[in-house]
Backbone as ProteinMPNN parsed JSONL, in Angstrom:
{"seq_chain_A": "IVQFGANGSSAQQWILEPRTCVNASQPMSVTFSSTACYRIVARGGGKVVGVLNGSTADGASIRQQTYASRASQQWRITVNAE", "coords_chain_A": {"N_chain_A": [[0.861, -1.166, 0.0], [0.686, 2.112, -0.938], [1.063, 5.436, 0.04], [-0.288, 8.468, -1.216], [-1.116, 11.754, -2.501], [-4.598, 12.669, -2.278], [-6.906, 11.976, -4.91], [-9.476, 11.45, -5.497], [-10.242, 9.19, -6.925], [-11.541, 5.821, -7.469], [-9.532, 4.066, -6.916], [-8.393, 4.917, -4.63], [-10.184, 4.459, -2.658], [-11.842, 2.685, -0.046], [-13.597, -0.099, 1.386], [-15.049, -1.074, 4.411], [-15.753, -4.174, 5.675], [-17.7, -6.194, 7.817], [-16.455, -9.169, 9.364], [-15.726, -12.667, 10.051], [-15.433, -12.791, 12.93], [-17.473, -11.313, 13.878], [-20.663, -11.382, 15.358], [-23.028, -12.971, 13.555], [-25.757, -12.628, 13.848], [-26.138, -10.088, 14.683], [-26.954, -6.847, 13.58], [-25.054, -4.721, 11.354], [-23.683, -1.851, 12.722], [-23.644, 1.776, 12.687], [-21.479, 2.782, 14.028], [-18.152, 1.626, 14.772], [-17.042, -1.457, 16.145], [-14.641, -2.199, 18.58], [-14.045, -4.775, 19.171], [-14.771, -6.331, 17.096], [-14.044, -7.941, 13.926], [-12.841, -6.864, 10.757], [-12.716, -6.74, 7.173], [-10.71, -5.044, 4.813], [-11.546, -3.697, 1.867], [-10.604, -2.998, -1.426], [-12.177, -0.561, -3.237], [-11.958, -0.11, -5.964], [-10.96, -2.491, -7.094], [-11.598, -4.781, -5.694], [-9.88, -6.383, -4.22], [-8.397, -7.367, -1.049], [-6.906, -5.876, 1.913], [-3.964, -7.145, 3.211], [-1.51, -8.722, 5.379], [1.667, -9.415, 4.237], [2.543, -12.738, 3.678], [1.465, -13.414, 6.149], [2.937, -12.352, 8.218], [4.046, -11.403, 11.513], [5.885, -9.64, 12.266], [7.472, -6.511, 13.174], [7.196, -3.811, 10.911], [6.303, -5.314, 8.763], [5.229, -6.027, 5.404], [2.35, -4.631, 3.872], [-0.174, -5.562, 1.697], [-2.306, -5.554, -1.26], [-4.486, -8.229, -1.741], [-5.942, -11.286, -3.013], [-8.916, -12.314, -1.481], [-8.749, -14.736, 1.092], [-9.769, -15.76, 3.439], [-8.003, -15.504, 5.634], [-6.388, -14.919, 8.807], [-4.549, -12.884, 8.653], [-5.723, -11.119, 6.983], [-7.68, -9.848, 8.281], [-8.921, -7.159, 10.269], [-8.919, -4.937, 13.092], [-10.71, -2.141, 14.302], [-9.563, 0.489, 16.103], [-9.545, 2.976, 18.731], [-7.499, 5.794, 18.75], [-5.682, 6.94, 21.41], [-4.585, 9.489, 21.599]], "CA_chain_A": [[0.0, 0.0, 0.0], [1.501, 3.324, -1.056], [0.305, 6.659, 0.285], [-0.018, 9.647, -2.029], [-2.178, 12.743, -2.404], [-5.943, 12.263, -2.695], [-7.365, 12.448, -6.217], [-10.897, 11.139, -5.608], [-10.523, 8.003, -7.744], [-11.903, 4.614, -6.714], [-8.29, 3.395, -6.519], [-8.041, 5.415, -3.301], [-11.348, 4.285, -1.79], [-11.867, 1.386, 0.613], [-14.839, -0.5, 2.038], [-14.849, -1.91, 5.593], [-16.814, -5.17, 5.761], [-17.59, -7.049, 8.998], [-16.036, -10.526, 9.009], [-16.074, -13.858, 10.803], [-15.514, -12.691, 14.38], [-18.675, -10.559, 14.197], [-21.841, -12.226, 15.535], [-23.824, -12.798, 12.341], [-27.136, -12.258, 14.17], [-26.173, -8.674, 15.012], [-26.838, -5.986, 12.396], [-23.915, -3.805, 11.313], [-24.061, -0.534, 13.212], [-22.936, 2.899, 12.077], [-20.203, 2.894, 14.732], [-17.35, 0.417, 14.687], [-16.766, -2.155, 17.395], [-13.215, -2.508, 18.717], [-13.889, -6.218, 19.362], [-15.159, -7.002, 15.854], [-13.055, -8.001, 12.855], [-13.275, -6.323, 9.475], [-11.754, -6.813, 6.081], [-10.619, -3.774, 4.108], [-11.665, -4.077, 0.458], [-10.369, -1.926, -2.391], [-13.395, -0.298, -4.012], [-11.65, -0.154, -7.384], [-10.554, -3.771, -7.645], [-12.155, -5.887, -4.934], [-8.903, -7.116, -3.414], [-8.393, -6.975, 0.356], [-5.623, -5.515, 2.507], [-3.441, -8.246, 4.02], [-0.096, -8.702, 5.743], [2.395, -10.345, 3.367], [2.921, -14.023, 4.266], [0.944, -13.527, 7.509], [3.991, -11.964, 9.155], [3.71, -10.63, 12.709], [7.079, -8.836, 12.564], [7.405, -5.066, 12.978], [7.59, -3.393, 9.575], [5.849, -6.264, 7.739], [4.593, -5.406, 4.241], [0.901, -4.708, 3.706], [-0.426, -5.631, 0.256], [-3.628, -5.963, -1.73], [-4.462, -9.658, -2.024], [-7.215, -11.966, -3.202], [-9.39, -12.741, -0.164], [-8.592, -16.167, 1.325], [-10.231, -16.05, 4.809], [-6.856, -15.617, 6.531], [-6.333, -13.965, 9.918], [-3.712, -11.752, 8.221], [-6.558, -10.248, 6.156], [-8.716, -9.306, 9.162], [-8.457, -5.961, 10.965], [-9.764, -4.355, 14.13], [-10.723, -0.697, 14.31], [-9.363, 0.935, 17.477], [-9.464, 4.417, 18.952], [-6.18, 6.29, 19.121], [-5.876, 7.693, 22.65], [-3.804, 10.742, 21.625]], "C_chain_A": [[0.906, 1.227, 0.0], [0.604, 4.533, -0.813], [0.711, 7.731, -0.705], [-1.233, 10.555, -1.958], [-3.512, 12.247, -2.934], [-6.29, 12.83, -4.068], [-8.821, 12.094, -6.474], [-11.236, 9.904, -6.423], [-10.88, 6.805, -6.872], [-10.671, 3.823, -6.287], [-7.839, 3.821, -5.13], [-9.194, 5.262, -2.31], [-11.413, 2.845, -1.299], [-13.223, 1.149, 1.252], [-14.462, -1.362, 3.234], [-16.036, -2.857, 5.698], [-16.635, -5.994, 7.027], [-17.271, -8.478, 8.572], [-16.377, -11.543, 10.08], [-16.178, -13.679, 12.312], [-16.697, -11.836, 14.817], [-19.836, -11.546, 14.327], [-22.79, -11.964, 14.367], [-25.263, -12.383, 12.635], [-27.264, -10.782, 14.525], [-26.062, -7.839, 13.744], [-25.605, -5.098, 12.486], [-24.381, -2.435, 11.771], [-23.244, 0.539, 12.507], [-21.582, 3.095, 12.74], [-19.463, 1.568, 14.644], [-17.124, -0.166, 16.071], [-15.288, -2.498, 17.453], [-12.982, -3.997, 18.945], [-14.264, -7.012, 18.113], [-13.994, -7.02, 14.872], [-13.671, -7.48, 11.563], [-12.268, -6.714, 8.408], [-11.841, -5.48, 5.353], [-10.526, -4.11, 2.62], [-11.448, -2.857, -0.431], [-11.616, -1.763, -3.248], [-13.136, -0.473, -5.504], [-11.322, -1.52, -7.945], [-11.048, -4.986, -6.883], [-11.174, -6.71, -4.135], [-8.915, -6.572, -1.992], [-6.987, -6.607, 0.804], [-5.191, -6.67, 3.401], [-1.968, -8.071, 4.308], [0.609, -9.783, 4.935], [2.871, -11.562, 4.157], [2.461, -14.182, 5.712], [1.937, -13.125, 8.583], [3.442, -11.19, 10.348], [4.876, -9.731, 13.112], [6.797, -7.344, 12.383], [7.868, -4.742, 11.562], [7.166, -4.341, 8.461], [5.121, -5.519, 6.61], [3.091, -5.661, 4.233], [0.622, -4.629, 2.209], [-1.9, -5.844, -0.033], [-3.518, -7.412, -2.167], [-5.87, -10.144, -2.362], [-7.646, -12.5, -1.844], [-9.328, -14.258, -0.036], [-8.953, -16.558, 2.76], [-9.087, -16.242, 5.795], [-6.934, -14.578, 7.646], [-5.538, -12.725, 9.52], [-4.467, -10.785, 7.306], [-7.723, -9.662, 6.963], [-8.121, -8.183, 10.0], [-9.448, -5.568, 12.047], [-9.619, -2.846, 14.076], [-10.607, -0.26, 15.773], [-9.274, 2.445, 17.552], [-8.049, 4.771, 19.38], [-6.356, 7.217, 20.317], [-5.091, 8.987, 22.716], [-4.657, 11.917, 21.96]], "O_chain_A": [[1.79, 1.355, 0.847], [-0.479, 4.64, -1.388], [1.893, 7.897, -1.007], [-2.268, 10.168, -1.415], [-3.565, 11.5, -3.912], [-6.016, 13.993, -4.364], [-9.354, 12.397, -7.541], [-12.415, 9.596, -6.6], [-10.562, 6.776, -5.683], [-10.759, 2.992, -5.383], [-6.997, 3.162, -4.519], [-9.178, 5.871, -1.241], [-11.085, 1.909, -2.027], [-13.917, 2.098, 1.618], [-13.65, -2.278, 3.105], [-17.182, -2.419, 5.799], [-15.527, -6.456, 7.299], [-17.757, -8.946, 7.542], [-17.235, -11.292, 10.926], [-16.972, -14.384, 12.934], [-16.904, -11.65, 16.016], [-19.98, -12.445, 13.499], [-23.297, -10.853, 14.214], [-25.93, -11.839, 11.755], [-28.377, -10.273, 14.656], [-25.183, -8.082, 12.917], [-25.161, -4.762, 13.584], [-25.371, -1.913, 11.258], [-22.271, 0.239, 11.815], [-20.632, 3.529, 12.087], [-20.075, 0.515, 14.462], [-17.027, 0.569, 17.053], [-14.735, -3.028, 16.49], [-11.836, -4.446, 18.918], [-14.093, -8.23, 18.077], [-13.072, -6.211, 14.975], [-14.866, -7.64, 11.316], [-11.105, -6.985, 8.708], [-12.905, -4.865, 5.282], [-9.559, -4.725, 2.168], [-12.047, -1.805, -0.207], [-12.059, -2.706, -3.903], [-14.013, -0.939, -6.231], [-11.393, -1.71, -9.16], [-10.932, -6.109, -7.372], [-11.575, -7.642, -3.439], [-9.382, -5.458, -1.749], [-6.002, -6.975, 0.164], [-5.958, -7.123, 4.251], [-1.259, -7.368, 3.587], [0.192, -10.941, 4.949], [3.527, -11.42, 5.189], [3.014, -15.009, 6.437], [1.791, -13.518, 9.74], [2.492, -10.419, 10.215], [4.852, -9.128, 14.185], [5.984, -6.958, 11.542], [8.827, -5.336, 11.071], [7.619, -4.193, 7.326], [4.477, -4.498, 6.849], [2.627, -6.757, 4.545], [1.122, -3.733, 1.529], [-2.657, -6.263, 0.843], [-2.583, -7.788, -2.874], [-6.861, -9.491, -2.035], [-6.833, -13.079, -1.124], [-9.785, -14.985, -0.918], [-8.486, -17.588, 3.248], [-9.193, -17.064, 6.704], [-7.479, -13.491, 7.455], [-5.824, -11.629, 10.002], [-3.924, -9.757, 6.9], [-8.636, -9.056, 6.4], [-6.956, -8.245, 10.395], [-10.647, -5.826, 11.941], [-8.528, -2.331, 13.833], [-11.462, -0.602, 16.591], [-8.968, 3.112, 16.563], [-7.473, 4.13, 20.259], [-7.11, 8.186, 20.238], [-4.94, 9.544, 23.803], [-4.16, 13.042, 22.023]]}, "name": "protein", "num_of_chains": 1, "seq": "IVQFGANGSSAQQWILEPRTCVNASQPMSVTFSSTACYRIVARGGGKVVGVLNGSTADGASIRQQTYASRASQQWRITVNAE"}
């Protein structure tokens, strides 16, 4: 994933989708749950954001990948306490 200035294209837009650790009987709310898992999907191509080779090391590469139900493709939304 490379950061650069916003240009409004779908290549810079993402969709957050609730995933497997979310209770399927609960509707998706407008606010995010810090205990739920999400996948981040590229609006322009449908690939998801994942950690390369499932690495847990500091500085691991983040890439767009075909979704494969891996833990390395699930994300939690947390509040920054700054």
